[in-house]
Amino acid sequence: MRERQPLQFRNMSDATQHTNIGILQRFRLHGKRALVTGAATGLGAAIAIALAEAGASVACHGNRRAAEQTAETIRSKGGEAVAFSADLSHTASPEALVNHTLEAFGGIDILVNNAGTIIRHEAAEYPLEDWMTVLQVNLTSVFQLSQLVAKGMIERGGGKIVNIASLLSFQGGIRVPAYAASKGGVAQLTKALANEWASKGIQVNAIAPGYMRTENTSALQADETRNRQILERIPAARWGEADDLTGAAVFLSSPASDYITGAILNVDGGWLAR
Ligand code: NAD
């Protein structure tokens, strides 16, 4: 049997010479301009603040009202942020949102498609209007925003798109057929866009959060039985917090992930591994 040699760099520059910067430097986002949708609350707010902490200028999008509080938090920490509002259930909203961001920053290097909505009904009774709203907000607007932002990224030779998928990109759920269909679509769209744009220097990846403690899951958290069942099944034995997602978001927005594209990174306390 061949003896295994320990992994060794001849010197540190061997490890870093392709970039001439150290590993932690490759997580920095200084000089980058980001747009984060759904940044007024929950996961989107935490992601927007984390990208700013890593050095990016951030456009914080909110639904009915601009995500001004998130932008203010960023500015209070010395970062640069602007806030806009756009109802993404309307097909014209993505273009207006991208135009506002371009006017403010001159370009978009990082797009985080985080905004999402969930409407619960029995599948047999699911109103078409609600189906259309969920599909437009969770999937079609993700395609529209990606398409609009990719034009500038292609011209500049690169960029990062991070989509927020879900456990229901893989599982069907109960009473959420539109949400499951939309998030399954987000996972597939991530791969489709990654394939087409990899050669243009754009990486398109997704994060699949597990059960995170936000507004989105307040009904589940309040339901004693469902809350207990969920906790019993999560190997980490706790709900995720918004900050649990921020390391993955910064990583997938940074040069540290330049050879990763079309991936769906589960941040779920082990749920899908079980
Ligand atoms: P949240 O309700 O706090 O955030 C959702 C955001 O989407 C809000 O800021 C809201 O303004 C925005 N939004 C909703 N409808 C919109 C519309 N019509 N137009 C524009 N923006 C709209 O919940 P969250 O948990 O922070 O959700 C963020 C993302 O994470 C969503 O895509 C959600 O599906 C996904 N997700 C959440 C969990 C979880 O456990 N919380 C799990 C998996 C995936």
PDB file of C-alpha atoms and ligand atoms in Angstrom:
ATOM      1  CA  MET A   1       0.000   0.000   0.000  1.00  0.00           C
ATOM      2  CA  ARG A   2       1.279   3.472  -0.904  1.00  0.00           C
ATOM      3  CA  GLU A   3       2.078   5.711   2.017  1.00  0.00           C
ATOM      4  CA  ARG A   4      -0.058   8.877   2.055  1.00  0.00           C
ATOM      5  CA  GLN A   5       1.856  12.135   2.115  1.00  0.00           C
ATOM      6  CA  PRO A   6       0.482  15.016   4.183  1.00  0.00           C
ATOM      7  CA  LEU A   7      -0.769  17.926   2.041  1.00  0.00           C
ATOM      8  CA  GLN A   8       1.915  20.586   1.963  1.00  0.00           C
ATOM      9  CA  PHE A   9       2.419  23.872   0.188  1.00  0.00           C
ATOM     10  CA  ARG A  10       6.034  24.481  -0.796  1.00  0.00           C
ATOM     11  CA  ASN A  11       5.464  28.027   0.419  1.00  0.00           C
ATOM     12  CA  MET A  12       2.379  30.177   0.942  1.00  0.00           C
ATOM     13  CA  SER A  13       2.692  31.870  -2.422  1.00  0.00           C
ATOM     14  CA  ASP A  14       2.093  28.468  -4.096  1.00  0.00           C
ATOM     15  CA  ALA A  15      -1.315  28.414  -2.480  1.00  0.00           C
ATOM     16  CA  THR A  16      -2.270  31.951  -3.344  1.00  0.00           C
ATOM     17  CA  GLN A  17      -0.298  32.861  -6.430  1.00  0.00           C
ATOM     18  CA  HIS A  18      -3.247  32.615  -8.820  1.00  0.00           C
ATOM     19  CA  THR A  19      -4.834  35.540  -7.038  1.00  0.00           C
ATOM     20  CA  ASN A  20      -1.934  37.134  -5.167  1.00  0.00           C
ATOM     21  CA  ILE A  21      -4.298  37.665  -2.241  1.00  0.00           C
ATOM     22  CA  GLY A  22      -4.835  35.671   0.915  1.00  0.00           C
ATOM     23  CA  ILE A  23      -7.905  33.525   1.501  1.00  0.00           C
ATOM     24  CA  LEU A  24      -9.753  35.964   3.755  1.00  0.00           C
ATOM     25  CA  GLN A  25      -9.210  38.719   1.198  1.00  0.00           C
ATOM     26  CA  ARG A  26     -11.154  36.624  -1.297  1.00  0.00           C
ATOM     27  CA  PHE A  27     -14.310  37.011   0.831  1.00  0.00           C
ATOM     28  CA  ARG A  28     -14.124  40.813   0.650  1.00  0.00           C
ATOM     29  CA  LEU A  29     -16.746  42.676  -1.358  1.00  0.00           C
ATOM     30  CA  HIS A  30     -15.167  46.126  -1.393  1.00  0.00           C
ATOM     31  CA  GLY A  31     -16.038  48.075  -4.537  1.00  0.00           C
ATOM     32  CA  LYS A  32     -18.942  45.720  -5.364  1.00  0.00           C
ATOM     33  CA  ARG A  33     -22.513  46.936  -5.825  1.00  0.00           C
ATOM     34  CA  ALA A  34     -25.312  44.654  -4.664  1.00  0.00           C
ATOM     35  CA  LEU A  35     -29.090  44.557  -5.012  1.00  0.00           C
ATOM     36  CA  VAL A  36     -30.905  42.482  -2.372  1.00  0.00           C
ATOM     37  CA  THR A  37     -34.635  41.957  -2.804  1.00  0.00           C
ATOM     38  CA  GLY A  38     -36.917  41.549   0.196  1.00  0.00           C
ATOM     39  CA  ALA A  39     -34.327  43.298   2.349  1.00  0.00           C
ATOM     40  CA  ALA A  40     -36.782  44.988   4.737  1.00  0.00           C
ATOM     41  CA  THR A  41     -37.215  41.907   6.912  1.00  0.00           C
ATOM     42  CA  GLY A  42     -35.931  38.467   7.887  1.00  0.00           C
ATOM     43  CA  LEU A  43     -33.290  36.748   5.808  1.00  0.00           C
ATOM     44  CA  GLY A  44     -33.010  39.536   3.226  1.00  0.00           C
ATOM     45  CA  ALA A  45     -32.262  42.187   5.858  1.00  0.00           C
ATOM     46  CA  ALA A  46     -29.555  39.997   7.423  1.00  0.00           C
ATOM     47  CA  ILE A  47     -28.031  39.274   4.004  1.00  0.00           C
ATOM     48  CA  ALA A  48     -28.031  42.960   2.979  1.00  0.00           C
ATOM     49  CA  ILE A  49     -26.285  43.954   6.219  1.00  0.00           C
ATOM     50  CA  ALA A  50     -23.756  41.105   5.887  1.00  0.00           C
ATOM     51  CA  LEU A  51     -22.868  42.050   2.292  1.00  0.00           C
ATOM     52  CA  ALA A  52     -22.337  45.631   3.461  1.00  0.00           C
ATOM     53  CA  GLU A  53     -20.161  44.443   6.362  1.00  0.00           C
ATOM     54  CA  ALA A  54     -18.079  42.572   3.786  1.00  0.00           C
ATOM     55  CA  GLY A  55     -17.631  45.853   1.899  1.00  0.00           C
ATOM     56  CA  ALA A  56     -20.395  46.048  -0.726  1.00  0.00           C
ATOM     57  CA  SER A  57     -22.637  49.031  -1.438  1.00  0.00           C
ATOM     58  CA  VAL A  58     -26.163  47.673  -1.106  1.00  0.00           C
ATOM     59  CA  ALA A  59     -29.514  48.582  -2.656  1.00  0.00           C
ATOM     60  CA  CYS A  60     -32.124  47.338  -0.173  1.00  0.00           C
ATOM     61  CA  HIS A  61     -35.463  46.505  -1.785  1.00  0.00           C
ATOM     62  CA  GLY A  62     -38.757  46.389   0.088  1.00  0.00           C
ATOM     63  CA  ASN A  63     -42.231  45.482  -1.093  1.00  0.00           C
ATOM     64  CA  ARG A  64     -44.746  48.195  -0.212  1.00  0.00           C
ATOM     65  CA  ARG A  65     -42.220  50.384   1.555  1.00  0.00           C
ATOM     66  CA  ALA A  66     -38.532  50.886   0.794  1.00  0.00           C
ATOM     67  CA  ALA A  67     -36.238  48.897   3.093  1.00  0.00           C
ATOM     68  CA  GLU A  68     -35.095  52.164   4.658  1.00  0.00           C
ATOM     69  CA  GLN A  69     -34.445  50.694   8.109  1.00  0.00           C
ATOM     70  CA  THR A  70     -32.011  48.124   6.713  1.00  0.00           C
ATOM     71  CA  ALA A  71     -30.273  50.831   4.681  1.00  0.00           C
ATOM     72  CA  GLU A  72     -30.082  53.002   7.800  1.00  0.00           C
ATOM     73  CA  THR A  73     -28.506  50.137   9.793  1.00  0.00           C
ATOM     74  CA  ILE A  74     -25.871  49.777   7.070  1.00  0.00           C
ATOM     75  CA  ARG A  75     -25.155  53.501   7.004  1.00  0.00           C
ATOM     76  CA  SER A  76     -24.900  53.574  10.827  1.00  0.00           C
ATOM     77  CA  LYS A  77     -22.116  50.974  10.532  1.00  0.00           C
ATOM     78  CA  GLY A  78     -20.264  53.153   8.016  1.00  0.00           C
ATOM     79  CA  GLY A  79     -21.481  51.352   4.876  1.00  0.00           C
ATOM     80  CA  GLU A  80     -23.168  52.663   1.738  1.00  0.00           C
ATOM     81  CA  ALA A  81     -26.823  51.817   1.107  1.00  0.00           C
ATOM     82  CA  VAL A  82     -29.903  53.025  -0.734  1.00  0.00           C
ATOM     83  CA  ALA A  83     -33.498  51.796  -0.350  1.00  0.00           C
ATOM     84  CA  PHE A  84     -36.238  51.245  -2.920  1.00  0.00           C
ATOM     85  CA  SER A  85     -39.701  49.728  -3.020  1.00  0.00           C
ATOM     86  CA  ALA A  86     -41.313  47.608  -5.738  1.00  0.00           C
ATOM     87  CA  ASP A  87     -44.203  45.154  -5.661  1.00  0.00           C
ATOM     88  CA  LEU A  88     -42.724  42.170  -7.485  1.00  0.00           C
ATOM     89  CA  SER A  89     -46.157  40.652  -8.083  1.00  0.00           C
ATOM     90  CA  HIS A  90     -46.349  43.093 -11.028  1.00  0.00           C
ATOM     91  CA  THR A  91     -44.409  42.132 -14.153  1.00  0.00           C
ATOM     92  CA  ALA A  92     -43.226  45.728 -14.727  1.00  0.00           C
ATOM     93  CA  SER A  93     -41.589  46.068 -11.283  1.00  0.00           C
ATOM     94  CA  PRO A  94     -38.254  44.282 -11.881  1.00  0.00           C
ATOM     95  CA  GLU A  95     -37.238  46.698 -14.638  1.00  0.00           C
ATOM     96  CA  ALA A  96     -38.094  49.748 -12.517  1.00  0.00           C
ATOM     97  CA  LEU A  97     -36.151  48.318  -9.564  1.00  0.00           C
ATOM     98  CA  VAL A  98     -33.057  47.579 -11.639  1.00  0.00           C
ATOM     99  CA  ASN A  99     -33.199  51.052 -13.216  1.00  0.00           C
ATOM    100  CA  HIS A 100     -33.386  52.743  -9.792  1.00  0.00           C
ATOM    101  CA  THR A 101     -30.369  50.720  -8.616  1.00  0.00           C
ATOM    102  CA  LEU A 102     -28.381  51.495 -11.768  1.00  0.00           C
ATOM    103  CA  GLU A 103     -29.146  55.205 -11.349  1.00  0.00           C
ATOM    104  CA  ALA A 104     -27.845  55.046  -7.769  1.00  0.00           C
ATOM    105  CA  PHE A 105     -24.769  52.847  -8.247  1.00  0.00           C
ATOM    106  CA  GLY A 106     -23.993  52.817 -11.989  1.00  0.00           C
ATOM    107  CA  GLY A 107     -23.905  48.999 -12.086  1.00  0.00           C
ATOM    108  CA  ILE A 108     -24.882  45.831 -10.230  1.00  0.00           C
ATOM    109  CA  ASP A 109     -22.187  43.236  -9.474  1.00  0.00           C
ATOM    110  CA  ILE A 110     -24.209  41.078  -7.050  1.00  0.00           C
ATOM    111  CA  LEU A 111     -27.918  40.239  -7.219  1.00  0.00           C
ATOM    112  CA  VAL A 112     -29.540  38.406  -4.316  1.00  0.00           C
ATOM    113  CA  ASN A 113     -33.022  37.233  -5.274  1.00  0.00           C
ATOM    114  CA  ASN A 114     -34.448  36.814  -1.787  1.00  0.00           C
ATOM    115  CA  ALA A 115     -38.003  38.257  -1.912  1.00  0.00           C
ATOM    116  CA  GLY A 116     -40.596  35.535  -1.634  1.00  0.00           C
ATOM    117  CA  THR A 117     -44.147  34.938  -0.561  1.00  0.00           C
ATOM    118  CA  ILE A 118     -46.112  31.918   0.642  1.00  0.00           C
ATOM    119  CA  ILE A 119     -49.900  31.473   0.393  1.00  0.00           C
ATOM    120  CA  ARG A 120     -51.459  28.370   1.940  1.00  0.00           C
ATOM    121  CA  HIS A 121     -54.603  26.588   0.670  1.00  0.00           C
ATOM    122  CA  GLU A 122     -55.618  22.981   0.031  1.00  0.00           C
ATOM    123  CA  ALA A 123     -54.442  22.090  -3.489  1.00  0.00           C
ATOM    124  CA  ALA A 124     -58.007  21.203  -4.565  1.00  0.00           C
ATOM    125  CA  GLU A 125     -59.219  24.700  -3.655  1.00  0.00           C
ATOM    126  CA  TYR A 126     -56.108  26.724  -4.574  1.00  0.00           C
ATOM    127  CA  PRO A 127     -57.278  29.974  -6.262  1.00  0.00           C
ATOM    128  CA  LEU A 128     -55.584  30.638  -9.592  1.00  0.00           C
ATOM    129  CA  GLU A 129     -55.039  34.269  -8.604  1.00  0.00           C
ATOM    130  CA  ASP A 130     -52.943  33.218  -5.586  1.00  0.00           C
ATOM    131  CA  TRP A 131     -51.055  30.686  -7.714  1.00  0.00           C
ATOM    132  CA  MET A 132     -50.183  33.468 -10.194  1.00  0.00           C
ATOM    133  CA  THR A 133     -49.055  35.838  -7.410  1.00  0.00           C
ATOM    134  CA  VAL A 134     -46.745  33.270  -5.808  1.00  0.00           C
ATOM    135  CA  LEU A 135     -45.269  32.204  -9.168  1.00  0.00           C
ATOM    136  CA  GLN A 136     -44.718  35.831 -10.230  1.00  0.00           C
ATOM    137  CA  VAL A 137     -43.049  36.926  -6.978  1.00  0.00           C
ATOM    138  CA  ASN A 138     -40.999  33.769  -6.293  1.00  0.00           C
ATOM    139  CA  LEU A 139     -40.020  32.631  -9.782  1.00  0.00           C
ATOM    140  CA  THR A 140     -40.859  34.935 -12.705  1.00  0.00           C
ATOM    141  CA  SER A 141     -39.455  38.045 -11.031  1.00  0.00           C
ATOM    142  CA  VAL A 142     -36.265  36.086 -10.241  1.00  0.00           C
ATOM    143  CA  PHE A 143     -35.914  35.345 -13.956  1.00  0.00           C
ATOM    144  CA  GLN A 144     -36.697  38.941 -14.946  1.00  0.00           C
ATOM    145  CA  LEU A 145     -34.261  40.485 -12.434  1.00  0.00           C
ATOM    146  CA  SER A 146     -31.511  38.015 -13.368  1.00  0.00           C
ATOM    147  CA  GLN A 147     -31.983  38.696 -17.076  1.00  0.00           C
ATOM    148  CA  LEU A 148     -31.931  42.481 -16.580  1.00  0.00           C
ATOM    149  CA  VAL A 149     -28.883  42.442 -14.293  1.00  0.00           C
ATOM    150  CA  ALA A 150     -26.945  39.898 -16.369  1.00  0.00           C
ATOM    151  CA  LYS A 151     -26.837  42.289 -19.335  1.00  0.00           C
ATOM    152  CA  GLY A 152     -24.468  44.635 -17.472  1.00  0.00           C
ATOM    153  CA  MET A 153     -22.572  41.719 -15.903  1.00  0.00           C
ATOM    154  CA  ILE A 154     -21.930  40.232 -19.343  1.00  0.00           C
ATOM    155  CA  GLU A 155     -20.662  43.609 -20.608  1.00  0.00           C
ATOM    156  CA  ARG A 156     -18.312  43.929 -17.599  1.00  0.00           C
ATOM    157  CA  GLY A 157     -17.189  40.286 -17.781  1.00  0.00           C
ATOM    158  CA  GLY A 158     -18.710  38.874 -14.597  1.00  0.00           C
ATOM    159  CA  GLY A 159     -20.985  38.996 -11.584  1.00  0.00           C
ATOM    160  CA  LYS A 160     -22.733  36.948  -8.920  1.00  0.00           C
ATOM    161  CA  ILE A 161     -26.373  35.927  -8.677  1.00  0.00           C
ATOM    162  CA  VAL A 162     -27.570  34.260  -5.478  1.00  0.00           C
ATOM    163  CA  ASN A 163     -31.120  32.914  -5.407  1.00  0.00           C
ATOM    164  CA  ILE A 164     -32.911  31.988  -2.210  1.00  0.00           C
ATOM    165  CA  ALA A 165     -34.458  28.577  -2.801  1.00  0.00           C
ATOM    166  CA  SER A 166     -36.034  26.398  -0.085  1.00  0.00           C
ATOM    167  CA  LEU A 167     -36.342  22.888   1.292  1.00  0.00           C
ATOM    168  CA  LEU A 168     -39.436  22.926  -0.912  1.00  0.00           C
ATOM    169  CA  SER A 169     -37.141  23.105  -3.929  1.00  0.00           C
ATOM    170  CA  PHE A 170     -36.709  19.381  -3.132  1.00  0.00           C
ATOM    171  CA  GLN A 171     -39.775  18.405  -1.099  1.00  0.00           C
ATOM    172  CA  GLY A 172     -43.464  18.960  -1.825  1.00  0.00           C
ATOM    173  CA  GLY A 173     -44.780  20.359   1.434  1.00  0.00           C
ATOM    174  CA  ILE A 174     -48.454  20.416   2.423  1.00  0.00           C
ATOM    175  CA  ARG A 175     -51.001  23.093   1.373  1.00  0.00           C
ATOM    176  CA  VAL A 176     -48.285  25.067  -0.462  1.00  0.00           C
ATOM    177  CA  PRO A 177     -48.387  23.776  -4.063  1.00  0.00           C
ATOM    178  CA  ALA A 178     -47.596  27.169  -5.613  1.00  0.00           C
ATOM    179  CA  TYR A 179     -44.694  27.792  -3.221  1.00  0.00           C
ATOM    180  CA  ALA A 180     -43.232  24.304  -3.828  1.00  0.00           C
ATOM    181  CA  ALA A 181     -43.613  24.682  -7.610  1.00  0.00           C
ATOM    182  CA  SER A 182     -42.004  28.134  -7.552  1.00  0.00           C
ATOM    183  CA  LYS A 183     -39.063  27.089  -5.373  1.00  0.00           C
ATOM    184  CA  GLY A 184     -38.515  23.915  -7.430  1.00  0.00           C
ATOM    185  CA  GLY A 185     -38.415  26.296 -10.384  1.00  0.00           C
ATOM    186  CA  VAL A 186     -35.872  28.539  -8.649  1.00  0.00           C
ATOM    187  CA  ALA A 187     -33.505  25.559  -8.244  1.00  0.00           C
ATOM    188  CA  GLN A 188     -33.840  24.607 -11.915  1.00  0.00           C
ATOM    189  CA  LEU A 189     -33.562  28.221 -13.099  1.00  0.00           C
ATOM    190  CA  THR A 190     -30.356  28.556 -11.041  1.00  0.00           C
ATOM    191  CA  LYS A 191     -28.812  25.669 -12.992  1.00  0.00           C
ATOM    192  CA  ALA A 192     -30.137  26.839 -16.368  1.00  0.00           C
ATOM    193  CA  LEU A 193     -28.728  30.368 -15.947  1.00  0.00           C
ATOM    194  CA  ALA A 194     -25.460  29.016 -14.488  1.00  0.00           C
ATOM    195  CA  ASN A 195     -24.905  26.913 -17.608  1.00  0.00           C
ATOM    196  CA  GLU A 196     -25.496  29.772 -20.025  1.00  0.00           C
ATOM    197  CA  TRP A 197     -23.549  32.436 -18.158  1.00  0.00           C
ATOM    198  CA  ALA A 198     -20.561  30.488 -16.723  1.00  0.00           C
ATOM    199  CA  SER A 199     -18.463  31.366 -19.774  1.00  0.00           C
ATOM    200  CA  LYS A 200     -19.316  35.054 -19.235  1.00  0.00           C
ATOM    201  CA  GLY A 201     -17.810  35.023 -15.730  1.00  0.00           C
ATOM    202  CA  ILE A 202     -21.196  35.051 -13.970  1.00  0.00           C
ATOM    203  CA  GLN A 203     -21.783  32.515 -11.200  1.00  0.00           C
ATOM    204  CA  VAL A 204     -25.406  31.692 -10.427  1.00  0.00           C
ATOM    205  CA  ASN A 205     -26.013  29.740  -7.226  1.00  0.00           C
ATOM    206  CA  ALA A 206     -28.794  29.225  -4.722  1.00  0.00           C
ATOM    207  CA  ILE A 207     -29.090  28.849  -0.983  1.00  0.00           C
ATOM    208  CA  ALA A 208     -31.767  26.519   0.336  1.00  0.00           C
ATOM    209  CA  PRO A 209     -32.589  27.655   3.872  1.00  0.00           C
ATOM    210  CA  GLY A 210     -34.118  25.159   6.251  1.00  0.00           C
ATOM    211  CA  TYR A 211     -36.643  26.187   8.895  1.00  0.00           C
ATOM    212  CA  MET A 212     -35.619  29.741   9.768  1.00  0.00           C
ATOM    213  CA  ARG A 213     -37.208  31.853  12.477  1.00  0.00           C
ATOM    214  CA  THR A 214     -38.772  34.723  10.398  1.00  0.00           C
ATOM    215  CA  GLU A 215     -42.187  36.230   9.550  1.00  0.00           C
ATOM    216  CA  ASN A 216     -42.452  33.707   6.738  1.00  0.00           C
ATOM    217  CA  THR A 217     -42.635  30.823   9.232  1.00  0.00           C
ATOM    218  CA  SER A 218     -44.502  32.559  12.070  1.00  0.00           C
ATOM    219  CA  ALA A 219     -47.605  30.352  11.555  1.00  0.00           C
ATOM    220  CA  LEU A 220     -45.486  27.183  11.883  1.00  0.00           C
ATOM    221  CA  GLN A 221     -43.638  28.503  14.926  1.00  0.00           C
ATOM    222  CA  ALA A 222     -46.961  29.324  16.609  1.00  0.00           C
ATOM    223  CA  ASP A 223     -48.443  25.857  15.916  1.00  0.00           C
ATOM    224  CA  GLU A 224     -47.313  23.809  18.927  1.00  0.00           C
ATOM    225  CA  THR A 225     -47.595  20.422  17.216  1.00  0.00           C
ATOM    226  CA  ARG A 226     -45.879  21.444  13.968  1.00  0.00           C
ATOM    227  CA  ASN A 227     -43.181  23.305  15.911  1.00  0.00           C
ATOM    228  CA  ARG A 228     -42.405  20.165  17.959  1.00  0.00           C
ATOM    229  CA  GLN A 229     -42.447  17.905  14.862  1.00  0.00           C
ATOM    230  CA  ILE A 230     -40.074  20.263  13.029  1.00  0.00           C
ATOM    231  CA  LEU A 231     -37.625  20.495  15.918  1.00  0.00           C
ATOM    232  CA  GLU A 232     -37.624  16.717  16.372  1.00  0.00           C
ATOM    233  CA  ARG A 233     -36.617  16.228  12.726  1.00  0.00           C
ATOM    234  CA  ILE A 234     -33.835  18.840  12.498  1.00  0.00           C
ATOM    235  CA  PRO A 235     -30.486  17.204  13.401  1.00  0.00           C
ATOM    236  CA  ALA A 236     -29.254  20.548  14.799  1.00  0.00           C
ATOM    237  CA  ALA A 237     -32.419  20.531  17.005  1.00  0.00           C
ATOM    238  CA  ARG A 238     -33.135  24.254  16.611  1.00  0.00           C
ATOM    239  CA  TRP A 239     -34.698  26.721  14.196  1.00  0.00           C
ATOM    240  CA  GLY A 240     -32.217  28.591  12.031  1.00  0.00           C
ATOM    241  CA  GLU A 241     -31.652  32.285  12.712  1.00  0.00           C
ATOM    242  CA  ALA A 242     -31.311  34.843   9.909  1.00  0.00           C
ATOM    243  CA  ASP A 243     -27.611  35.213  10.695  1.00  0.00           C
ATOM    244  CA  ASP A 244     -27.084  31.492  10.048  1.00  0.00           C
ATOM    245  CA  LEU A 245     -27.511  32.295   6.343  1.00  0.00           C
ATOM    246  CA  THR A 246     -25.150  35.217   6.044  1.00  0.00           C
ATOM    247  CA  GLY A 247     -21.861  33.287   5.761  1.00  0.00           C
ATOM    248  CA  ALA A 248     -23.212  31.352   2.767  1.00  0.00           C
ATOM    249  CA  ALA A 249     -24.549  34.560   1.191  1.00  0.00           C
ATOM    250  CA  VAL A 250     -21.235  36.415   1.503  1.00  0.00           C
ATOM    251  CA  PHE A 251     -19.312  33.361   0.255  1.00  0.00           C
ATOM    252  CA  LEU A 252     -21.486  32.957  -2.855  1.00  0.00           C
ATOM    253  CA  SER A 253     -21.249  36.721  -3.537  1.00  0.00           C
ATOM    254  CA  SER A 254     -17.461  36.809  -3.257  1.00  0.00           C
ATOM    255  CA  PRO A 255     -14.430  35.794  -5.349  1.00  0.00           C
ATOM    256  CA  ALA A 256     -13.942  32.878  -2.888  1.00  0.00           C
ATOM    257  CA  SER A 257     -16.698  31.050  -4.810  1.00  0.00           C
ATOM    258  CA  ASP A 258     -15.550  31.889  -8.358  1.00  0.00           C
ATOM    259  CA  TYR A 259     -15.429  28.221  -9.468  1.00  0.00           C
ATOM    260  CA  ILE A 260     -18.818  27.362  -7.950  1.00  0.00           C
ATOM    261  CA  THR A 261     -21.826  27.754 -10.199  1.00  0.00           C
ATOM    262  CA  GLY A 262     -25.186  26.015 -10.506  1.00  0.00           C
ATOM    263  CA  ALA A 263     -24.943  24.827  -6.898  1.00  0.00           C
ATOM    264  CA  ILE A 264     -27.694  24.764  -4.313  1.00  0.00           C
ATOM    265  CA  LEU A 265     -26.198  25.124  -0.859  1.00  0.00           C
ATOM    266  CA  ASN A 266     -28.418  23.786   1.915  1.00  0.00           C
ATOM    267  CA  VAL A 267     -28.314  25.806   5.133  1.00  0.00           C
ATOM    268  CA  ASP A 268     -30.766  23.679   7.063  1.00  0.00           C
ATOM    269  CA  GLY A 269     -29.205  22.318  10.267  1.00  0.00           C
ATOM    270  CA  GLY A 270     -28.983  18.937   8.523  1.00  0.00           C
ATOM    271  CA  TRP A 271     -32.684  18.559   7.571  1.00  0.00           C
ATOM    272  CA  LEU A 272     -32.064  17.264   4.043  1.00  0.00           C
ATOM    273  CA  ALA A 273     -29.255  14.960   5.122  1.00  0.00           C
ATOM    274  CA  ARG A 274     -31.598  13.067   7.403  1.00  0.00           C
TER     275      ARG A 274
HETATM  276  P1  NAD B   1     -40.009  37.399   5.196  1.00  0.00           P
HETATM  277  O1  NAD B   1     -41.483  37.306   5.064  1.00  0.00           O
HETATM  278  O2  NAD B   1     -39.450  38.142   6.367  1.00  0.00           O
HETATM  279  O3  NAD B   1     -39.353  38.024   3.893  1.00  0.00           O
HETATM  280  C1  NAD B   1     -39.890  37.930   2.618  1.00  0.00           C
HETATM  281  C2  NAD B   1     -39.558  39.215   1.891  1.00  0.00           C
HETATM  282  O4  NAD B   1     -40.115  39.143   0.583  1.00  0.00           O
HETATM  283  C3  NAD B   1     -40.172  40.433   2.595  1.00  0.00           C
HETATM  284  O5  NAD B   1     -39.156  41.384   2.833  1.00  0.00           O
HETATM  285  C4  NAD B   1     -41.209  40.935   1.636  1.00  0.00           C
HETATM  286  O6  NAD B   1     -41.264  42.334   1.596  1.00  0.00           O
HETATM  287  C5  NAD B   1     -40.742  40.363   0.303  1.00  0.00           C
HETATM  288  N1  NAD B   1     -41.912  40.197  -0.554  1.00  0.00           N
HETATM  289  C6  NAD B   1     -42.987  39.414  -0.332  1.00  0.00           C
HETATM  290  N2  NAD B   1     -43.905  39.623  -1.293  1.00  0.00           N
HETATM  291  C7  NAD B   1     -43.391  40.558  -2.126  1.00  0.00           C
HETATM  292  C8  NAD B   1     -43.872  41.226  -3.282  1.00  0.00           C
HETATM  293  N3  NAD B   1     -45.088  40.991  -3.787  1.00  0.00           N
HETATM  294  N4  NAD B   1     -43.071  42.127  -3.862  1.00  0.00           N
HETATM  295  C9  NAD B   1     -41.865  42.407  -3.367  1.00  0.00           C
HETATM  296  N5  NAD B   1     -41.348  41.828  -2.278  1.00  0.00           N
HETATM  297  C10 NAD B   1     -42.120  40.919  -1.661  1.00  0.00           C
HETATM  298  O7  NAD B   1     -39.491  35.916   5.175  1.00  0.00           O
HETATM  299  P2  NAD B   1     -38.041  35.291   5.007  1.00  0.00           P
HETATM  300  O8  NAD B   1     -38.085  34.017   5.717  1.00  0.00           O
HETATM  301  O9  NAD B   1     -36.988  36.268   5.350  1.00  0.00           O
HETATM  302  O10 NAD B   1     -38.016  34.956   3.445  1.00  0.00           O
HETATM  303  C11 NAD B   1     -36.963  35.319   2.582  1.00  0.00           C
HETATM  304  C12 NAD B   1     -36.808  34.269   1.503  1.00  0.00           C
HETATM  305  O11 NAD B   1     -36.381  33.061   2.095  1.00  0.00           O
HETATM  306  C13 NAD B   1     -38.087  33.949   0.751  1.00  0.00           C
HETATM  307  O12 NAD B   1     -37.799  33.759  -0.624  1.00  0.00           O
HETATM  308  C14 NAD B   1     -38.537  32.661   1.384  1.00  0.00           C
HETATM  309  O13 NAD B   1     -39.330  31.890   0.521  1.00  0.00           O
HETATM  310  C15 NAD B   1     -37.198  32.012   1.638  1.00  0.00           C
HETATM  311  N6  NAD B   1     -37.198  30.946   2.612  1.00  0.00           N
HETATM  312  C16 NAD B   1     -37.494  31.176   3.927  1.00  0.00           C
HETATM  313  C17 NAD B   1     -37.462  30.117   4.828  1.00  0.00           C
HETATM  314  C18 NAD B   1     -37.762  30.286   6.296  1.00  0.00           C
HETATM  315  O14 NAD B   1     -37.788  29.297   7.008  1.00  0.00           O
HETATM  316  N7  NAD B   1     -37.980  31.479   6.793  1.00  0.00           N
HETATM  317  C19 NAD B   1     -37.141  28.838   4.376  1.00  0.00           C
HETATM  318  C20 NAD B   1     -36.857  28.649   3.049  1.00  0.00           C
HETATM  319  C21 NAD B   1     -36.875  29.707   2.176  1.00  0.00           C
END
